[in-house]
Short mmCIF file of C-alpha atoms in Angstrom, two decimals:
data_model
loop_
_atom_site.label_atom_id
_atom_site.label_comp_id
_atom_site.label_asym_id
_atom_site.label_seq_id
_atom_site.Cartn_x
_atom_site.Cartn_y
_atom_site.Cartn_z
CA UNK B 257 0.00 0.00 0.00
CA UNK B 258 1.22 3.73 -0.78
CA UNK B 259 0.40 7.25 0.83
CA UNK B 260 0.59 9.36 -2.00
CA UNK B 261 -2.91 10.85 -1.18
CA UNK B 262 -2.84 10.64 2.67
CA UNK B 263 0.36 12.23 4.10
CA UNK B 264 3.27 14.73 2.63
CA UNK B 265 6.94 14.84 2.76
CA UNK B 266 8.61 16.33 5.68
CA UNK B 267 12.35 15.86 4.60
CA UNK B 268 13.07 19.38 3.20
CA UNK B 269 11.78 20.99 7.12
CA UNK B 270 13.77 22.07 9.68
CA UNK B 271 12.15 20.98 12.78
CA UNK B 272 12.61 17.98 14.98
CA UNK B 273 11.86 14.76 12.88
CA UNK B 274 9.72 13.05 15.12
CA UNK B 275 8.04 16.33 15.94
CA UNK B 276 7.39 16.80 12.38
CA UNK B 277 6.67 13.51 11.69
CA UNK B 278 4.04 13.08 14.77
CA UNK B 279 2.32 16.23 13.25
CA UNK B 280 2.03 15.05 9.80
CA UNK B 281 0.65 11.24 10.26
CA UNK B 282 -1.61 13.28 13.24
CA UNK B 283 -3.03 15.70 10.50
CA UNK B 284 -3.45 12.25 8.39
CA UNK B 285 -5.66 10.86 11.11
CA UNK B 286 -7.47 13.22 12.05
CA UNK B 287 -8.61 14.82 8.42
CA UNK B 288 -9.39 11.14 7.48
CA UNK B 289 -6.66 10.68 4.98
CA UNK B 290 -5.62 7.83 6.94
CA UNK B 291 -9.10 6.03 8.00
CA UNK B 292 -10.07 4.71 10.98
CA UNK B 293 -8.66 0.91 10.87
CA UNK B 294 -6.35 1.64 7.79
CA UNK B 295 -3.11 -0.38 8.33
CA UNK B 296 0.34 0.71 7.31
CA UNK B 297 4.36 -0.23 7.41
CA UNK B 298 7.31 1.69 9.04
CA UNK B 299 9.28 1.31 5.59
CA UNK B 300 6.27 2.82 3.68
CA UNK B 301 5.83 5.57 6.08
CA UNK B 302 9.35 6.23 6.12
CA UNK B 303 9.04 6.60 2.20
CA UNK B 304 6.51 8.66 1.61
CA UNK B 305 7.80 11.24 4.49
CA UNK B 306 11.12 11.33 3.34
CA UNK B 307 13.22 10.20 6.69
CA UNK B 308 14.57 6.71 8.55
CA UNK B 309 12.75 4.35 10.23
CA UNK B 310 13.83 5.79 13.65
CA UNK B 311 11.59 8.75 14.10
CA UNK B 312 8.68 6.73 12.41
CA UNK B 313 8.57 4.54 15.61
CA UNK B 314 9.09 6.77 17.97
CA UNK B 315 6.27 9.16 16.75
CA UNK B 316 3.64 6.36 16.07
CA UNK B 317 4.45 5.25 19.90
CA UNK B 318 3.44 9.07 20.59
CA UNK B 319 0.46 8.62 18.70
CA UNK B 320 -0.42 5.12 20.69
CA UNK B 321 -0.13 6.57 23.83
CA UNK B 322 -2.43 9.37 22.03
CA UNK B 323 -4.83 6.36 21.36
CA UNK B 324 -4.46 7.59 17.37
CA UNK B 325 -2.91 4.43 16.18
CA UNK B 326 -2.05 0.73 17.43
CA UNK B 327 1.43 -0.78 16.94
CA UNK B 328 0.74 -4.16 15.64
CA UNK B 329 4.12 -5.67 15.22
CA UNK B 330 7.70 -3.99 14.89
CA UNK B 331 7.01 -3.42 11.21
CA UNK B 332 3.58 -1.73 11.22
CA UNK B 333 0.70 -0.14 12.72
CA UNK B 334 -2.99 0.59 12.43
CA UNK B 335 -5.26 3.62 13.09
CA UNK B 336 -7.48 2.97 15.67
CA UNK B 337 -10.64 2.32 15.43
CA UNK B 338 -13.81 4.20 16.06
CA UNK B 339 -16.60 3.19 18.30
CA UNK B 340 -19.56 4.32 20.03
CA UNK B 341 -17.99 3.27 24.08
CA UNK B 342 -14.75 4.69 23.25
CA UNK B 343 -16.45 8.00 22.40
CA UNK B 344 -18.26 7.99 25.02
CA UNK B 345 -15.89 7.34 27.19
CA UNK B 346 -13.94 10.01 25.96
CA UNK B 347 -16.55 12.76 26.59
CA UNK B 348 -17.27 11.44 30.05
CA UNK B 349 -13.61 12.45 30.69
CA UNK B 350 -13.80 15.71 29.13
CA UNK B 351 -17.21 16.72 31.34
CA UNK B 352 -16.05 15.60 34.57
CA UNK B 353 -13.03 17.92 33.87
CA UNK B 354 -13.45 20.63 31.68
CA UNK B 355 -16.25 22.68 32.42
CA UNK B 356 -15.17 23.00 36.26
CA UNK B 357 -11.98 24.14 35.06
CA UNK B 358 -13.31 26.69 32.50
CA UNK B 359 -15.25 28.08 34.83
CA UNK B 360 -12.67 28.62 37.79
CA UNK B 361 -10.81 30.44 34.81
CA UNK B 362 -13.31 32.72 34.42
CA UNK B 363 -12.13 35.59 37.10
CA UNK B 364 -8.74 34.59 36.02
CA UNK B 365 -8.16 35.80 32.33
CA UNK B 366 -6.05 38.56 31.74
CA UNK B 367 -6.37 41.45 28.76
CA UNK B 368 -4.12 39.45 26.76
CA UNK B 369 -5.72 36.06 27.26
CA UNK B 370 -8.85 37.69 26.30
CA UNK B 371 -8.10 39.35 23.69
CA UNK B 372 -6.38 35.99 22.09
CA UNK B 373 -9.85 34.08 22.68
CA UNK B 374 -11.53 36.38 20.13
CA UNK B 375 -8.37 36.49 18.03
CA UNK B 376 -8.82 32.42 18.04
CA UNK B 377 -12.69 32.91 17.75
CA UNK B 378 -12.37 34.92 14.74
CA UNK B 379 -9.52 32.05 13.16
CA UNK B 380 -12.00 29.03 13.73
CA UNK B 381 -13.97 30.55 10.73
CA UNK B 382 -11.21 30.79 8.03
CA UNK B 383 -11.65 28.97 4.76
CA UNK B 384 -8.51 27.08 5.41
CA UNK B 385 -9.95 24.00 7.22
CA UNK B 386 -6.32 23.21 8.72
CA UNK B 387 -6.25 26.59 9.89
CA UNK B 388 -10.00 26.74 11.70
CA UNK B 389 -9.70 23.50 13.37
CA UNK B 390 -5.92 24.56 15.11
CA UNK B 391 -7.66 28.20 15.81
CA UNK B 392 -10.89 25.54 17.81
CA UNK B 393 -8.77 23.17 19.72
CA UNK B 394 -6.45 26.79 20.94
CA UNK B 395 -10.06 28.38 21.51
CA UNK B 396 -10.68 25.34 24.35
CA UNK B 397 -6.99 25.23 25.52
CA UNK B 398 -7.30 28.90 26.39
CA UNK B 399 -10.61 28.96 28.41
CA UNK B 400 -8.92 26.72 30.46
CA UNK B 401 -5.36 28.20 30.60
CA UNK B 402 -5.92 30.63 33.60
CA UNK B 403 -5.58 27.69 36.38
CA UNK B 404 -4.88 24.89 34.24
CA UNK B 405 -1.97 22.59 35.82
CA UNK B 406 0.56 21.49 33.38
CA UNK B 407 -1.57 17.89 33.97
CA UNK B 408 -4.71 18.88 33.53
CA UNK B 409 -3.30 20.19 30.07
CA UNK B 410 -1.34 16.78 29.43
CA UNK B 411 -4.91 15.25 29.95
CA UNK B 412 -6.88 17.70 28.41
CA UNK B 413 -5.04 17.56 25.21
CA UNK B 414 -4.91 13.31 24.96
CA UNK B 415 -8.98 14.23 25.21
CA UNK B 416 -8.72 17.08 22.78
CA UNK B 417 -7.00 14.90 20.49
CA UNK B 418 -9.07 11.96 20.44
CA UNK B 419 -12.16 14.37 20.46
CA UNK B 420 -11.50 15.22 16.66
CA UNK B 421 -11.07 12.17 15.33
CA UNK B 422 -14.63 12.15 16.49
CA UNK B 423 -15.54 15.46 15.55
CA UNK B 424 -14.52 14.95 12.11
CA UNK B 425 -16.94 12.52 11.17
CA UNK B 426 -19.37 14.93 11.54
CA UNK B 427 -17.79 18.57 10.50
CA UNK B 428 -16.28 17.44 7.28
CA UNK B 429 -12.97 19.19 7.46
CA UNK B 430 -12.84 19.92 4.09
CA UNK B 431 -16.42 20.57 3.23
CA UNK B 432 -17.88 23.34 5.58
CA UNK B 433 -20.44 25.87 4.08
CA UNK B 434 -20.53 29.19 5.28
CA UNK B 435 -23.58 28.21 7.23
CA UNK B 436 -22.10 25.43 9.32
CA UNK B 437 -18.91 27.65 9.40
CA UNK B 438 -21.58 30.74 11.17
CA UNK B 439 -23.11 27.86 13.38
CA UNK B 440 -19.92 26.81 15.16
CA UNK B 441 -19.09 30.46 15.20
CA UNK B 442 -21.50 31.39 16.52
CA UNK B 443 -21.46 27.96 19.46
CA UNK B 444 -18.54 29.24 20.71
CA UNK B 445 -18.99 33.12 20.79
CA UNK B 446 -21.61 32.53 23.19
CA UNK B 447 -18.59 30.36 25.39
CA UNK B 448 -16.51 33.85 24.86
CA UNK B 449 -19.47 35.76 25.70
CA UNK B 450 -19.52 34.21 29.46
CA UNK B 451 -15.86 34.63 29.74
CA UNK B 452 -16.63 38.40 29.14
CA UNK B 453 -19.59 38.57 31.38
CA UNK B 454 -17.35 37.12 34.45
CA UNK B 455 -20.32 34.63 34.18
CA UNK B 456 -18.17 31.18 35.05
CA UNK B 457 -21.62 29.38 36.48
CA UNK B 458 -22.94 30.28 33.04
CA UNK B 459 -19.64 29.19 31.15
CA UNK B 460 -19.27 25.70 32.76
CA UNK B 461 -23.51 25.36 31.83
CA UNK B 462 -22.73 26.12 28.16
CA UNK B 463 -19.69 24.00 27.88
CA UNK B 464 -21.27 21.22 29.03
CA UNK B 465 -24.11 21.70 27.07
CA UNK B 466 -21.34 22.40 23.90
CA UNK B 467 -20.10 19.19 24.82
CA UNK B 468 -23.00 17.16 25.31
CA UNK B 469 -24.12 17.87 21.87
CA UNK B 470 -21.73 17.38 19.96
CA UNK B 471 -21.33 13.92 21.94
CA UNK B 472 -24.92 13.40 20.01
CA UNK B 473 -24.03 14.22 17.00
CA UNK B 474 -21.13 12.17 16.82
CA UNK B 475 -23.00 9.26 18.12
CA UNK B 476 -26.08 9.49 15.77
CA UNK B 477 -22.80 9.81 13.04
CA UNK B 478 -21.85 6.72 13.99
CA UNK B 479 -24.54 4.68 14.40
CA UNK B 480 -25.53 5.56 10.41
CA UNK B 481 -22.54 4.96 9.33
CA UNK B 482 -22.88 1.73 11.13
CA UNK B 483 -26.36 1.48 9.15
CA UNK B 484 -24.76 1.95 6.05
CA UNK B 485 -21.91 -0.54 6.63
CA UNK B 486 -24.49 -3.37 7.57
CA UNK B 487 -26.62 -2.72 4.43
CA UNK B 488 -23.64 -2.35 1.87
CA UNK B 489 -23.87 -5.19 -0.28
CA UNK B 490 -20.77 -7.89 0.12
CA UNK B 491 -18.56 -9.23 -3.12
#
């Protein structure tokens, strides 16, 4: 199997390899170039991104312990797959622990931090999908980065992370029309809007709320594509 279409070549960049490596098989995942269940080899990857096998293991290892992928044997790996529990699960996580800490951040933010929420709030509609969906995971990092502990953000991240696999089988990140674009928009201003009010009662009620449904979503998402699986006909 080849990646022509799924991930890019990193050789001619100057950052760390695994770094840059982690980032680019990560943007493969998530944007669904490399499906949910799709299997692949070290000496492929290592192709196709232009470097050795060395920073090919140790960034798929990064991306286990993200719950992205699953080593299978020394030689290759798979993205994981996606299920109902494991979402679940996942968004269980994120309610017991991010809402409470949004809202403690509330009295918290500075000028500066606010002032970068509506910079990020304005980013999460740009036309570049690569660019929106970087500008929506900062937008949640920074409700929370008045009080957050440097392991609440190692947690919250993992969750963040394995939240857009998710995510992306609804918002198609390469398909959004300006009306879906508004709708998010306009989702999270009303987050921002709380932060600005001092409201964090009010924040942690429309987080949670933010939360739950895109938990829905995502689960009525799955379940038809589930449908469709069952009822595709079989060679």
């Amino acid at each position: 199997m080849t990646f022509e279409p799924a991930v890019r070549s990193i050789a001619q960049q100057n950052n760390s390899a695994v770094d840059l490596v982690t980032a680019e098989i990560r943007r493969s995942i998530l944007t669904g170039a490399l499906p949910a269940g799709e299997q692949f080899s070290i000496r492929d990857l290592a192709r196709q991104l232009g470097v050795s096998h060395i920073p090919i293991r140790e960034a798929l290892r990064r991306l286990e312990n993200q719950g992205l992928v699953v080593l299978k044997q020394a030689r290759s790996a798979a993205v994981a797959s996606l299920t109902t529990a494991d979402m679940e699960s996942i968004y269980a996580l994120r309610l017991r622990i991010e809402p409470h800490i949004a809202e403690e951040s509330v009295s918290k933010h500075t000028t500066d931090q606010l002032e970068r929420l509506h910079e990020l709030l304005e980013r999460s509609r740009a036309i570049d999908p690569e660019i929106a969906w970087e500008a929506h995971h900062d937008f949640h990092a920074a409700l929370v980065e008045p009080i957050a502990s440097e392991w609440d953000l190692r947690v919250l991240e993992t969750l963040w992370v394995a939240t857009e696999r998710y995510s992306h089988l609804v918002f198609d990140p390469t398909t959004i029309t300006p009306e879906e674009r508004q709708h998010r928009y306009d989702r999270h201003e009303l987050l921002l809007s709380r932060v600005v009010a001092g409201d964090g009662p009010g924040l942690q009620r429309e987080l949670r709320e933010h939360l739950k449904s895109n938990e829905d979503d995502i689960r009525e998402r799955i379940a038809y594509l589930e449908r469709i699986k069952l009822e595709r006909p079989t060679a």
